[in-house]
Amino acid sequence: MRLRGADQVADLVTAARDGSPRAVARLISLVEDGSPALREVMAALAPHTGHAQVVGLTGAPGVGKSTTTNALVAELRRQHRRVGVLAVDPSSPFSGGALLGDRIRMSDHATDDGVFIRSMASRGHLGGLAWSTPQAVRVLDAAGFDIVLIETVGVGQSEVEIAALADTTLVLLAPGMGDGIQAAKAGILEIGDVYVVNKADRDGASQVSRDLRGMLSLADRREGAWRPPIVKTIAQDGTGLPEVAAAIGHHHDWLVVTGELAARRTRRAREEIEAIALEVLRGRWGSVGRTDEVSALAAAVAAGTSDPYSAADRLLGG
Ligand code: GDP
């Protein structure tokens, strides 16, 4: 996508803030493409950000993440909150914009301009989703969405990264998936702000909930620390979703009162800056005339005529 001049960026940003889904979609495409226009876009968006509550949703495949996202969106819409959803698949380099799951999900909220749903893909971008997701969140935030849900659609590994992007992290579990043990292994006992035991209509949901409560009670929590609630849901029919929405609201209040919201956001901004700085450096090394230099340095280090620290110094200094 080509954009010329500041006017087009300003127009897009204005249109997105006026609620144009098309403008929001175009801005997110610029993020995915790593467009050079992003500098201007982010500068134009910055004064309008900081309002949205960013909620991450994670859990093993099959626990009901997309069903829960859908039901949560419906619940939040009942409360007249505008909701943006980013479905991120860290394991896939392909754009999921046209995936079947997306279309099915979209169909529930297709005529509702208070909902924007988008799959994010890294498209082989070096910084990947860790780089692009926070920028897509900025787009939705500036476009006036009250809540931005980030749902992981991929497998494993990504939970902790998603937690780093969100103000509030929901961890989903379900009976029949050996989640008790898995939970401890994957480290999700540390990252959840709200635990959702989905498929409460199935045998074993109460057991999962009890096991989880037992494990969470072992955690060493300071006085005044947040105690993650456990909410049982049947995502398919919306049971328990008002309680999930309430828990998200309580956590947000706690974040504000304790100053933890500002602390988390500052931490996040720091990571964003570092990711962008690294991108800029990588871009410089890949620029015309410098790839030869990097190759020569690599050959020298491989041959033992230089060491990697000196080579890195040369790269950074030059
Ligand atoms: P994801 O892989 O975590 O996104 O899981 P999905 O949302 O795709 O759900 C996986 C399967 O579980 C689907 O067949 C859903 O219909 C089903 N499912 C989701 N929520 C519930 C629930 O509350 N109860 C039952 N029995 N099945 C559910």
Short mmCIF file of C-alpha atoms and ligand atoms in Angstrom, two decimals:
data_model
loop_
_atom_site.label_atom_id
_atom_site.label_comp_id
_atom_site.label_asym_id
_atom_site.label_seq_id
_atom_site.Cartn_x
_atom_site.Cartn_y
_atom_site.Cartn_z
CA MET A 1 0.00 0.00 0.00
CA ARG A 2 1.36 3.38 -0.98
CA LEU A 3 0.84 6.52 0.98
CA ARG A 4 2.10 9.88 -0.12
CA GLY A 5 2.74 12.78 2.16
CA ALA A 6 1.55 13.77 5.59
CA ASP A 7 -1.93 14.65 4.33
CA GLN A 8 -2.87 11.07 3.61
CA VAL A 9 -1.65 9.92 7.00
CA ALA A 10 -3.55 12.72 8.71
CA ASP A 11 -6.69 11.84 6.73
CA LEU A 12 -6.42 8.17 7.62
CA VAL A 13 -5.93 8.95 11.30
CA THR A 14 -8.87 11.36 11.29
CA ALA A 15 -11.07 8.81 9.52
CA ALA A 16 -10.04 6.08 12.00
CA ARG A 17 -10.87 8.36 14.91
CA ASP A 18 -14.22 9.11 13.32
CA GLY A 19 -14.95 5.40 13.45
CA SER A 20 -14.17 4.27 9.90
CA PRO A 21 -13.42 0.52 10.07
CA ARG A 22 -11.75 0.79 6.67
CA ALA A 23 -9.30 3.40 7.92
CA VAL A 24 -8.55 1.29 11.01
CA ALA A 25 -7.94 -1.73 8.79
CA ARG A 26 -5.61 0.26 6.52
CA LEU A 27 -3.61 1.55 9.45
CA ILE A 28 -3.18 -1.98 10.82
CA SER A 29 -2.06 -3.13 7.36
CA LEU A 30 0.62 -0.43 7.45
CA VAL A 31 1.76 -1.88 10.78
CA GLU A 32 1.84 -5.43 9.40
CA ASP A 33 3.79 -4.29 6.36
CA GLY A 34 6.27 -2.34 8.45
CA SER A 35 5.49 0.65 6.23
CA PRO A 36 7.84 3.65 6.30
CA ALA A 37 4.69 5.75 6.88
CA LEU A 38 4.48 4.27 10.40
CA ARG A 39 6.65 7.01 11.84
CA GLU A 40 4.10 9.60 10.87
CA VAL A 41 1.17 7.37 11.76
CA MET A 42 2.45 6.72 15.28
CA ALA A 43 3.24 10.38 15.83
CA ALA A 44 -0.29 11.32 14.76
CA LEU A 45 -1.87 8.63 16.94
CA ALA A 46 0.15 9.24 20.11
CA PRO A 47 -1.93 12.12 21.56
CA HIS A 48 -5.07 9.99 21.29
CA THR A 49 -3.77 6.86 23.03
CA GLY A 50 -3.82 5.62 26.61
CA HIS A 51 -7.56 5.24 26.99
CA ALA A 52 -8.13 1.59 26.04
CA GLN A 53 -7.82 -1.27 28.49
CA VAL A 54 -5.69 -3.95 26.86
CA VAL A 55 -6.81 -7.46 27.74
CA GLY A 56 -4.82 -10.55 26.73
CA LEU A 57 -6.49 -13.93 26.42
CA THR A 58 -4.43 -17.07 26.38
CA GLY A 59 -4.67 -20.81 26.95
CA ALA A 60 -3.99 -24.14 25.29
CA PRO A 61 -5.57 -24.86 21.89
CA GLY A 62 -9.13 -26.13 22.26
CA VAL A 63 -9.92 -24.61 25.67
CA GLY A 64 -12.36 -22.23 23.99
CA LYS A 65 -10.43 -19.01 23.41
CA SER A 66 -12.20 -17.93 20.25
CA THR A 67 -15.62 -18.95 21.61
CA THR A 68 -14.90 -17.01 24.79
CA THR A 69 -13.63 -13.98 22.88
CA ASN A 70 -16.84 -13.94 20.90
CA ALA A 71 -19.00 -14.26 24.02
CA LEU A 72 -16.97 -11.61 25.84
CA VAL A 73 -17.34 -9.22 22.93
CA ALA A 74 -21.12 -9.78 23.05
CA GLU A 75 -21.15 -9.11 26.81
CA LEU A 76 -19.06 -5.95 26.50
CA ARG A 77 -21.30 -4.71 23.70
CA ARG A 78 -24.30 -5.16 25.99
CA GLN A 79 -22.47 -2.70 28.24
CA HIS A 80 -22.04 -0.38 25.24
CA ARG A 81 -18.27 -0.66 25.28
CA ARG A 82 -16.48 -0.50 21.95
CA VAL A 83 -14.25 -3.54 21.48
CA GLY A 84 -11.29 -4.20 19.21
CA VAL A 85 -10.02 -7.77 18.84
CA LEU A 86 -6.58 -8.75 17.61
CA ALA A 87 -6.18 -12.47 17.03
CA VAL A 88 -2.46 -13.10 16.89
CA ASP A 89 -0.82 -16.29 15.75
CA PRO A 90 2.86 -16.09 16.60
CA SER A 91 3.53 -19.41 14.90
CA SER A 92 2.21 -18.31 11.51
CA PRO A 93 3.92 -15.91 9.14
CA PHE A 94 0.77 -15.66 7.02
CA SER A 95 -1.89 -13.02 7.22
CA GLY A 96 -4.94 -14.49 8.83
CA GLY A 97 -7.19 -11.70 7.61
CA ALA A 98 -9.12 -14.01 5.37
CA LEU A 99 -9.09 -17.12 7.53
CA LEU A 100 -12.31 -19.03 7.90
CA GLY A 101 -12.38 -18.64 11.67
CA ASP A 102 -12.23 -14.90 11.26
CA ARG A 103 -15.17 -14.80 8.90
CA ILE A 104 -17.23 -16.92 11.25
CA ARG A 105 -16.31 -14.70 14.15
CA MET A 106 -16.94 -11.57 12.16
CA SER A 107 -20.39 -12.76 11.15
CA ASP A 108 -21.67 -12.48 14.73
CA HIS A 109 -20.66 -8.85 14.90
CA ALA A 110 -20.55 -7.98 11.20
CA THR A 111 -23.04 -5.13 11.27
CA ASP A 112 -21.76 -3.66 14.54
CA ASP A 113 -19.36 -0.75 14.12
CA GLY A 114 -18.59 -0.94 17.84
CA VAL A 115 -16.58 -4.09 17.13
CA PHE A 116 -13.44 -4.49 15.06
CA ILE A 117 -11.88 -7.94 14.63
CA ARG A 118 -8.60 -8.55 12.92
CA SER A 119 -6.09 -11.36 12.67
CA MET A 120 -2.48 -10.27 12.90
CA ALA A 121 0.38 -11.92 11.13
CA SER A 122 4.05 -11.12 11.25
CA ARG A 123 4.50 -11.59 7.47
CA GLY A 124 8.05 -12.58 8.07
CA HIS A 125 8.82 -9.21 9.57
CA LEU A 126 12.00 -9.39 11.62
CA GLY A 127 10.56 -7.98 14.80
CA GLY A 128 7.53 -10.25 14.39
CA LEU A 129 4.39 -9.88 16.40
CA ALA A 130 6.18 -8.56 19.48
CA TRP A 131 6.93 -5.54 17.33
CA SER A 132 3.67 -5.16 15.46
CA THR A 133 1.03 -6.07 18.06
CA PRO A 134 1.62 -3.07 20.35
CA GLN A 135 1.42 -0.78 17.34
CA ALA A 136 -1.87 -2.33 16.23
CA VAL A 137 -3.10 -1.81 19.80
CA ARG A 138 -2.19 1.87 19.44
CA VAL A 139 -4.30 2.11 16.29
CA LEU A 140 -7.36 0.63 18.02
CA ASP A 141 -6.78 2.68 21.15
CA ALA A 142 -6.60 5.94 19.18
CA ALA A 143 -9.66 4.88 17.17
CA GLY A 144 -11.62 5.00 20.42
CA PHE A 145 -12.04 1.34 21.32
CA ASP A 146 -12.57 1.05 25.08
CA ILE A 147 -11.22 -2.47 25.29
CA VAL A 148 -8.67 -4.16 23.06
CA LEU A 149 -8.67 -7.95 23.34
CA ILE A 150 -5.54 -9.73 22.19
CA GLU A 151 -6.24 -13.38 21.63
CA THR A 152 -3.49 -15.87 20.85
CA VAL A 153 -4.47 -18.41 18.28
CA GLY A 154 -1.16 -20.21 18.08
CA VAL A 155 0.32 -22.96 20.17
CA GLY A 156 2.37 -22.58 23.36
CA GLN A 157 5.31 -20.30 24.04
CA SER A 158 3.34 -17.15 23.35
CA GLU A 159 1.51 -16.89 26.67
CA VAL A 160 4.17 -14.94 28.43
CA GLU A 161 4.67 -12.57 25.50
CA ILE A 162 0.97 -11.81 25.39
CA ALA A 163 1.00 -11.15 29.12
CA ALA A 164 3.74 -8.60 28.55
CA LEU A 165 1.51 -6.74 26.05
CA ALA A 166 -1.64 -6.58 28.15
CA ASP A 167 -2.88 -4.60 31.15
CA THR A 168 -4.95 -7.59 32.19
CA THR A 169 -4.28 -11.20 31.24
CA LEU A 170 -7.02 -13.83 31.14
CA VAL A 171 -5.84 -17.42 31.31
CA LEU A 172 -8.31 -20.00 30.05
CA LEU A 173 -8.43 -23.58 31.24
CA ALA A 174 -10.92 -26.34 30.58
CA PRO A 175 -11.57 -29.81 31.98
CA GLY A 176 -10.33 -32.86 30.17
CA MET A 177 -7.10 -31.34 28.95
CA GLY A 178 -4.76 -32.13 31.82
CA ASP A 179 -4.58 -28.43 32.47
CA GLY A 180 -3.75 -28.66 36.16
CA ILE A 181 -0.32 -30.00 35.47
CA GLN A 182 0.09 -28.04 32.25
CA ALA A 183 -0.73 -24.80 34.01
CA ALA A 184 2.17 -25.13 36.42
CA LYS A 185 4.53 -26.17 33.64
CA ALA A 186 3.74 -23.36 31.27
CA GLY A 187 4.27 -20.77 33.96
CA ILE A 188 0.76 -19.45 33.50
CA LEU A 189 0.22 -19.42 37.24
CA GLU A 190 2.39 -16.33 37.33
CA ILE A 191 0.80 -14.45 34.46
CA GLY A 192 -2.95 -14.75 35.02
CA ASP A 193 -4.85 -11.77 36.41
CA VAL A 194 -8.15 -13.57 35.90
CA TYR A 195 -8.52 -17.35 35.47
CA VAL A 196 -11.40 -18.64 33.41
CA VAL A 197 -12.40 -22.30 33.72
CA ASN A 198 -14.39 -22.79 30.55
CA LYS A 199 -16.61 -25.74 29.58
CA ALA A 200 -18.21 -25.63 33.02
CA ASP A 201 -20.96 -27.80 31.52
CA ARG A 202 -18.49 -30.67 31.41
CA ASP A 203 -17.45 -33.08 34.16
CA GLY A 204 -14.30 -32.05 35.87
CA ALA A 205 -14.70 -28.27 35.68
CA SER A 206 -15.10 -27.97 39.46
CA GLN A 207 -12.03 -30.14 39.95
CA VAL A 208 -9.96 -27.94 37.62
CA SER A 209 -11.18 -24.92 39.53
CA ARG A 210 -10.29 -26.50 42.92
CA ASP A 211 -6.84 -27.58 41.71
CA LEU A 212 -6.21 -24.11 40.40
CA ARG A 213 -7.35 -22.45 43.62
CA GLY A 214 -5.00 -24.77 45.54
CA MET A 215 -2.05 -23.91 43.33
CA LEU A 216 -2.76 -20.18 43.37
CA SER A 217 -3.02 -20.18 47.15
CA LEU A 218 0.58 -21.41 47.34
CA ALA A 219 1.78 -18.27 45.59
CA ASP A 220 3.52 -15.81 47.83
CA ARG A 221 1.50 -12.63 47.53
CA ARG A 222 2.27 -9.34 49.23
CA GLU A 223 -0.24 -7.44 51.32
CA GLY A 224 -2.52 -5.54 48.95
CA ALA A 225 -1.45 -7.66 45.97
CA TRP A 226 -4.05 -8.64 43.38
CA ARG A 227 -5.62 -12.01 44.06
CA PRO A 228 -6.62 -13.52 40.72
CA PRO A 229 -10.25 -14.64 40.72
CA ILE A 230 -11.37 -17.90 39.11
CA VAL A 231 -14.52 -17.65 36.98
CA LYS A 232 -16.37 -20.63 35.57
CA THR A 233 -17.92 -20.18 32.14
CA ILE A 234 -19.82 -21.93 29.40
CA ALA A 235 -18.61 -19.81 26.54
CA GLN A 236 -21.01 -21.36 24.07
CA ASP A 237 -24.09 -19.94 25.78
CA GLY A 238 -22.52 -16.96 27.55
CA THR A 239 -22.82 -18.33 31.09
CA GLY A 240 -20.35 -16.61 33.40
CA LEU A 241 -19.35 -13.95 30.88
CA PRO A 242 -20.86 -11.06 32.91
CA GLU A 243 -18.63 -12.24 35.78
CA VAL A 244 -15.58 -12.31 33.49
CA ALA A 245 -16.33 -8.76 32.34
CA ALA A 246 -16.75 -7.69 35.98
CA ALA A 247 -13.43 -9.29 36.95
CA ILE A 248 -11.71 -7.43 34.11
CA GLY A 249 -13.24 -4.20 35.42
CA HIS A 250 -12.13 -4.90 39.00
CA HIS A 251 -8.62 -5.64 37.86
CA HIS A 252 -8.55 -2.39 35.92
CA ASP A 253 -9.64 -0.47 39.03
CA TRP A 254 -6.93 -2.21 41.07
CA LEU A 255 -4.32 -1.33 38.41
CA VAL A 256 -5.32 2.32 38.52
CA VAL A 257 -5.49 2.63 42.32
CA THR A 258 -2.13 0.94 42.93
CA GLY A 259 -0.28 2.78 40.15
CA GLU A 260 0.45 -0.59 38.57
CA LEU A 261 -1.27 0.46 35.31
CA ALA A 262 1.24 3.23 34.71
CA ALA A 263 4.11 0.92 35.70
CA ARG A 264 2.99 -1.82 33.29
CA ARG A 265 2.50 0.63 30.46
CA THR A 266 5.89 2.22 30.99
CA ARG A 267 7.49 -1.23 30.96
CA ARG A 268 5.66 -1.99 27.74
CA ALA A 269 6.70 1.29 26.12
CA ARG A 270 10.28 0.50 27.00
CA GLU A 271 10.09 -2.84 25.22
CA GLU A 272 8.46 -1.18 22.25
CA ILE A 273 11.23 1.38 21.99
CA GLU A 274 13.88 -1.32 22.21
CA ALA A 275 12.15 -3.40 19.53
CA ILE A 276 11.94 -0.41 17.19
CA ALA A 277 15.55 0.60 17.86
CA LEU A 278 16.70 -2.93 17.03
CA GLU A 279 14.66 -2.85 13.83
CA VAL A 280 16.28 0.42 12.83
CA LEU A 281 19.75 -1.02 13.47
CA ARG A 282 18.98 -4.19 11.51
CA GLY A 283 17.67 -2.02 8.69
CA ARG A 284 20.91 -0.07 8.61
CA TRP A 285 23.00 -3.20 8.41
CA GLY A 286 20.85 -4.47 5.59
CA SER A 287 21.11 -1.21 3.66
CA VAL A 288 22.99 -0.83 0.40
CA GLY A 289 26.74 -0.92 0.84
CA ARG A 290 26.63 -2.37 4.33
CA THR A 291 25.66 -5.97 3.67
CA ASP A 292 29.17 -6.54 2.27
CA GLU A 293 30.65 -5.06 5.40
CA VAL A 294 28.55 -7.33 7.64
CA SER A 295 29.51 -10.35 5.53
CA ALA A 296 33.19 -9.43 5.73
CA LEU A 297 32.96 -9.07 9.51
CA ALA A 298 31.15 -12.41 9.78
CA ALA A 299 33.82 -14.11 7.65
CA ALA A 300 36.56 -12.60 9.81
CA VAL A 301 34.92 -13.80 13.02
CA ALA A 302 34.35 -17.28 11.54
CA ALA A 303 37.99 -17.44 10.45
CA GLY A 304 39.20 -16.33 13.87
CA THR A 305 40.91 -13.18 12.58
CA SER A 306 38.43 -11.05 14.52
CA ASP A 307 36.23 -11.64 17.55
CA PRO A 308 32.47 -11.09 17.73
CA TYR A 309 32.70 -8.20 20.23
CA SER A 310 35.11 -6.20 18.08
CA ALA A 311 32.96 -6.94 15.04
CA ALA A 312 29.82 -5.74 16.85
CA ASP A 313 31.64 -2.58 17.93
CA ARG A 314 32.63 -1.92 14.33
CA LEU A 315 29.02 -2.40 13.24
CA LEU A 316 27.62 -0.08 15.90
CA GLY A 317 30.34 2.51 15.54
CA GLY A 318 30.31 2.72 11.77
P1 GDP B 1 -9.62 -22.34 21.00
O1 GDP B 1 -8.80 -23.30 20.19
O2 GDP B 1 -9.06 -22.19 22.36
O3 GDP B 1 -9.87 -21.03 20.32
O4 GDP B 1 -11.03 -23.05 21.22
P2 GDP B 1 -12.42 -22.85 20.46
O5 GDP B 1 -13.10 -21.61 20.89
O6 GDP B 1 -12.22 -23.04 18.99
O7 GDP B 1 -13.26 -24.05 21.05
C1 GDP B 1 -12.83 -25.41 20.93
C2 GDP B 1 -14.05 -26.34 20.99
O8 GDP B 1 -14.65 -26.28 22.28
C3 GDP B 1 -15.12 -25.94 20.01
O9 GDP B 1 -15.67 -27.12 19.46
C4 GDP B 1 -16.13 -25.22 20.86
O10 GDP B 1 -17.44 -25.31 20.33
C5 GDP B 1 -16.03 -25.96 22.18
N1 GDP B 1 -16.41 -25.13 23.34
C6 GDP B 1 -16.09 -23.84 23.57
N2 GDP B 1 -16.64 -23.42 24.74
C7 GDP B 1 -17.30 -24.48 25.25
C8 GDP B 1 -18.07 -24.70 26.44
O11 GDP B 1 -18.24 -23.80 27.28
N3 GDP B 1 -18.58 -25.93 26.64
C9 GDP B 1 -18.40 -26.95 25.75
N4 GDP B 1 -18.94 -28.14 26.03
N5 GDP B 1 -17.70 -26.79 24.62
C10 GDP B 1 -17.16 -25.58 24.37
#
